[in-house]
Amino acid sequence: MIAWKEDVPTERRLKTVPLVTVGEKPEVTVISPVHNEESGLPELYRRVSAVMDGLGVSWEMILVDDGSRDQSANVIASLHAHDERVRGVRLSRNFGFQVAVTAGLDAARGTAVILMDADLQDPPEVIPQMLEQWRNGYDVVYGVRTARDGETWFKRVSASAFYKLIRRITSIDIPLNTGDFRLMDRRVVDSLRQMPERHRFLRGMVSWVGFRQAGVPYHRQARFAGATSFTLGKMLRFALDAITSFSYAPLQLATWLGFAMAGLSVLSIAGVVLLRLFGTDAPLSGQATTLIAVLFLGSIQLICLGIIGEYLGRMVDEVKSRPLYLVQETWGVPNAHPGKQSSASIGDSIS
Ligand code: UDP
Ligand code: MG
């Protein structure tokens, strides 16, 4: 952490950041969350600007530096100096992908907003097709992955199992093989900004919002540079956030297990009585039977308590209602502050 703090030029460490005057609202905003992507950012800018300039629409690009420990913030600053349409928000630390994207949504001014990873796994060349569908009247146009390069066998299998599970246990309909690469209309963005939940699962939230949604197929590329920030632990937490935000099925599991165990007990009681009357109860005697029953029930109870704990912990986080993120500095973004929640106080203290 100290490493990148020292890299920051003195003028950007000052509290009053000179703000660039904000011009007309652009038609399209491209948001990319950035976490240690220094080597890929210039190429990202080159490809996005080539595509957008080719389309002849007014656009802006928002790069959200999510507590990178490399030179990403400096690269964003120099991209902004080179082209004012590149704007940047630097969060005060690493808040995670979902929150970084949310910060981008808060700063975006476009009528259509596109979310795109900064590692060029989502090719900017798909944007024209997305814009075409948007012009056809769709409010959400998501990328559907037809192929995935550069991802491990384990990641593909676990991702596919995760989405099947989510579809089964939640009422929202998340399309298969989609990521966060998507275009959203302004009204979808505004709806999302009214959802202040802490443990965010954006794909689910976008499905929950509704409106007219369409998919555009694309080939998911390998990373342009750098390495993935998603470890197994982070993916598991992400999966838990997704499930707990959209389903109570795990909570109901305790009820079903309770009924199942009660049914089993009634059957066993009848069995024991019959054995006692007509046969021998030798197999049921001894400590082992009792121990197994106690341990079995004990573990089921602990698992159920753990599930309740998962929900309870998230409730505590919601009740605390801390700001979703804090901004360290911005480039060309005058009013970077979290959306609906406590926006006044935070916005005031930052801008
Ligand atoms: N990212 C981020 N904060 C994080 C982790 C990742 O902003 O804590 C960004 C990262 O820079 C990239 C995008 O989110 O632009 C996707 O991350 P990554 O490529 O590591 O994930 P994967 O594509 O392997 O799922
Ligand atoms: Mg990636």
JSON list of N, CA and C in Angstrom, two decimals, residues 19-27 29 58-60 80 84-87 107-110 331-335:
[
{"chain": "A", "resi": 19, "resn": "LEU", "atom": "N", "xyz": [-10.75, 20.57, -10.80]},
{"chain": "A", "resi": 19, "resn": "LEU", "atom": "CA", "xyz": [-11.73, 19.80, -11.57]},
{"chain": "A", "resi": 19, "resn": "LEU", "atom": "C", "xyz": [-11.86, 20.35, -12.97]},
{"chain": "A", "resi": 20, "resn": "VAL", "atom": "N", "xyz": [-11.95, 19.43, -13.91]},
{"chain": "A", "resi": 20, "resn": "VAL", "atom": "CA", "xyz": [-12.13, 19.83, -15.30]},
{"chain": "A", "resi": 20, "resn": "VAL", "atom": "C", "xyz": [-13.58, 20.22, -15.49]},
{"chain": "A", "resi": 21, "resn": "THR", "atom": "N", "xyz": [-13.81, 21.30, -16.21]},
{"chain": "A", "resi": 21, "resn": "THR", "atom": "CA", "xyz": [-15.21, 21.70, -16.42]},
{"chain": "A", "resi": 21, "resn": "THR", "atom": "C", "xyz": [-15.92, 20.63, -17.24]},
{"chain": "A", "resi": 22, "resn": "VAL", "atom": "N", "xyz": [-17.13, 20.36, -16.84]},
{"chain": "A", "resi": 22, "resn": "VAL", "atom": "CA", "xyz": [-17.87, 19.27, -17.45]},
{"chain": "A", "resi": 22, "resn": "VAL", "atom": "C", "xyz": [-18.68, 19.82, -18.61]},
{"chain": "A", "resi": 23, "resn": "GLY", "atom": "N", "xyz": [-18.50, 19.21, -19.77]},
{"chain": "A", "resi": 23, "resn": "GLY", "atom": "CA", "xyz": [-19.21, 19.69, -20.95]},
{"chain": "A", "resi": 23, "resn": "GLY", "atom": "C", "xyz": [-20.57, 19.05, -21.08]},
{"chain": "A", "resi": 24, "resn": "GLU", "atom": "N", "xyz": [-20.99, 18.88, -22.30]},
{"chain": "A", "resi": 24, "resn": "GLU", "atom": "CA", "xyz": [-22.28, 18.25, -22.60]},
{"chain": "A", "resi": 24, "resn": "GLU", "atom": "C", "xyz": [-22.27, 16.81, -22.10]},
{"chain": "A", "resi": 25, "resn": "LYS", "atom": "N", "xyz": [-23.46, 16.30, -21.80]},
{"chain": "A", "resi": 25, "resn": "LYS", "atom": "CA", "xyz": [-23.52, 14.89, -21.42]},
{"chain": "A", "resi": 25, "resn": "LYS", "atom": "C", "xyz": [-23.27, 14.02, -22.65]},
{"chain": "A", "resi": 26, "resn": "PRO", "atom": "N", "xyz": [-22.39, 13.04, -22.54]},
{"chain": "A", "resi": 26, "resn": "PRO", "atom": "CA", "xyz": [-22.14, 12.19, -23.71]},
{"chain": "A", "resi": 26, "resn": "PRO", "atom": "C", "xyz": [-23.29, 11.19, -23.90]},
{"chain": "A", "resi": 27, "resn": "GLU", "atom": "N", "xyz": [-23.34, 10.65, -25.10]},
{"chain": "A", "resi": 27, "resn": "GLU", "atom": "CA", "xyz": [-24.41, 9.68, -25.37]},
{"chain": "A", "resi": 27, "resn": "GLU", "atom": "C", "xyz": [-24.10, 8.33, -24.71]},
{"chain": "A", "resi": 29, "resn": "THR", "atom": "N", "xyz": [-21.44, 6.00, -22.15]},
{"chain": "A", "resi": 29, "resn": "THR", "atom": "CA", "xyz": [-20.36, 5.91, -21.16]},
{"chain": "A", "resi": 29, "resn": "THR", "atom": "C", "xyz": [-19.85, 4.47, -21.13]},
{"chain": "A", "resi": 58, "resn": "SER", "atom": "N", "xyz": [-21.01, 10.63, -29.26]},
{"chain": "A", "resi": 58, "resn": "SER", "atom": "CA", "xyz": [-20.23, 11.27, -28.20]},
{"chain": "A", "resi": 58, "resn": "SER", "atom": "C", "xyz": [-20.10, 10.25, -27.07]},
{"chain": "A", "resi": 59, "resn": "TRP", "atom": "N", "xyz": [-18.92, 10.16, -26.50]},
{"chain": "A", "resi": 59, "resn": "TRP", "atom": "CA", "xyz": [-18.70, 9.12, -25.49]},
{"chain": "A", "resi": 59, "resn": "TRP", "atom": "C", "xyz": [-17.75, 9.59, -24.41]},
{"chain": "A", "resi": 60, "resn": "GLU", "atom": "N", "xyz": [-17.77, 8.88, -23.31]},
{"chain": "A", "resi": 60, "resn": "GLU", "atom": "CA", "xyz": [-16.79, 9.09, -22.24]},
{"chain": "A", "resi": 60, "resn": "GLU", "atom": "C", "xyz": [-16.41, 7.71, -21.72]},
{"chain": "A", "resi": 80, "resn": "HIS", "atom": "N", "xyz": [-6.19, 10.64, -18.96]},
{"chain": "A", "resi": 80, "resn": "HIS", "atom": "CA", "xyz": [-7.10, 11.78, -18.84]},
{"chain": "A", "resi": 80, "resn": "HIS", "atom": "C", "xyz": [-6.45, 13.05, -19.36]},
{"chain": "A", "resi": 84, "resn": "GLU", "atom": "N", "xyz": [-9.58, 14.17, -22.59]},
{"chain": "A", "resi": 84, "resn": "GLU", "atom": "CA", "xyz": [-10.48, 14.50, -21.48]},
{"chain": "A", "resi": 84, "resn": "GLU", "atom": "C", "xyz": [-11.70, 13.60, -21.39]},
{"chain": "A", "resi": 85, "resn": "ARG", "atom": "N", "xyz": [-11.96, 12.88, -22.47]},
{"chain": "A", "resi": 85, "resn": "ARG", "atom": "CA", "xyz": [-13.11, 11.99, -22.43]},
{"chain": "A", "resi": 85, "resn": "ARG", "atom": "C", "xyz": [-12.85, 10.80, -21.51]},
{"chain": "A", "resi": 86, "resn": "VAL", "atom": "N", "xyz": [-11.59, 10.56, -21.18]},
{"chain": "A", "resi": 86, "resn": "VAL", "atom": "CA", "xyz": [-11.28, 9.53, -20.18]},
{"chain": "A", "resi": 86, "resn": "VAL", "atom": "C", "xyz": [-11.35, 10.18, -18.82]},
{"chain": "A", "resi": 87, "resn": "ARG", "atom": "N", "xyz": [-12.23, 9.68, -18.00]},
{"chain": "A", "resi": 87, "resn": "ARG", "atom": "CA", "xyz": [-12.38, 10.22, -16.65]},
{"chain": "A", "resi": 87, "resn": "ARG", "atom": "C", "xyz": [-12.05, 9.13, -15.65]},
{"chain": "A", "resi": 107, "resn": "ALA", "atom": "N", "xyz": [-20.75, 7.77, -11.38]},
{"chain": "A", "resi": 107, "resn": "ALA", "atom": "CA", "xyz": [-20.07, 8.87, -12.07]},
{"chain": "A", "resi": 107, "resn": "ALA", "atom": "C", "xyz": [-20.51, 9.00, -13.53]},
{"chain": "A", "resi": 108, "resn": "ALA", "atom": "N", "xyz": [-21.13, 7.96, -14.07]},
{"chain": "A", "resi": 108, "resn": "ALA", "atom": "CA", "xyz": [-21.47, 7.94, -15.50]},
{"chain": "A", "resi": 108, "resn": "ALA", "atom": "C", "xyz": [-22.56, 8.96, -15.82]},
{"chain": "A", "resi": 109, "resn": "ARG", "atom": "N", "xyz": [-22.42, 9.59, -17.01]},
{"chain": "A", "resi": 109, "resn": "ARG", "atom": "CA", "xyz": [-23.43, 10.56, -17.41]},
{"chain": "A", "resi": 109, "resn": "ARG", "atom": "C", "xyz": [-24.12, 10.18, -18.71]},
{"chain": "A", "resi": 110, "resn": "GLY", "atom": "N", "xyz": [-23.67, 9.11, -19.33]},
{"chain": "A", "resi": 110, "resn": "GLY", "atom": "CA", "xyz": [-24.21, 8.74, -20.65]},
{"chain": "A", "resi": 110, "resn": "GLY", "atom": "C", "xyz": [-25.66, 8.29, -20.60]},
{"chain": "A", "resi": 331, "resn": "TRP", "atom": "N", "xyz": [-10.46, 12.26, -11.63]},
{"chain": "A", "resi": 331, "resn": "TRP", "atom": "CA", "xyz": [-9.95, 12.98, -12.81]},
{"chain": "A", "resi": 331, "resn": "TRP", "atom": "C", "xyz": [-11.15, 13.27, -13.71]},
{"chain": "A", "resi": 332, "resn": "GLY", "atom": "N", "xyz": [-11.58, 14.50, -13.71]},
{"chain": "A", "resi": 332, "resn": "GLY", "atom": "CA", "xyz": [-12.68, 14.89, -14.59]},
{"chain": "A", "resi": 332, "resn": "GLY", "atom": "C", "xyz": [-14.06, 14.46, -14.12]},
{"chain": "A", "resi": 333, "resn": "VAL", "atom": "N", "xyz": [-14.15, 13.97, -12.89]},
{"chain": "A", "resi": 333, "resn": "VAL", "atom": "CA", "xyz": [-15.46, 13.59, -12.34]},
{"chain": "A", "resi": 333, "resn": "VAL", "atom": "C", "xyz": [-15.74, 14.52, -11.17]},
{"chain": "A", "resi": 334, "resn": "PRO", "atom": "N", "xyz": [-16.64, 15.49, -11.33]},
{"chain": "A", "resi": 334, "resn": "PRO", "atom": "CA", "xyz": [-16.83, 16.47, -10.27]},
{"chain": "A", "resi": 334, "resn": "PRO", "atom": "C", "xyz": [-17.60, 15.95, -9.07]},
{"chain": "A", "resi": 335, "resn": "ASN", "atom": "N", "xyz": [-18.54, 15.07, -9.29]},
{"chain": "A", "resi": 335, "resn": "ASN", "atom": "CA", "xyz": [-19.42, 14.72, -8.17]},
{"chain": "A", "resi": 335, "resn": "ASN", "atom": "C", "xyz": [-19.38, 13.23, -7.88]}
]
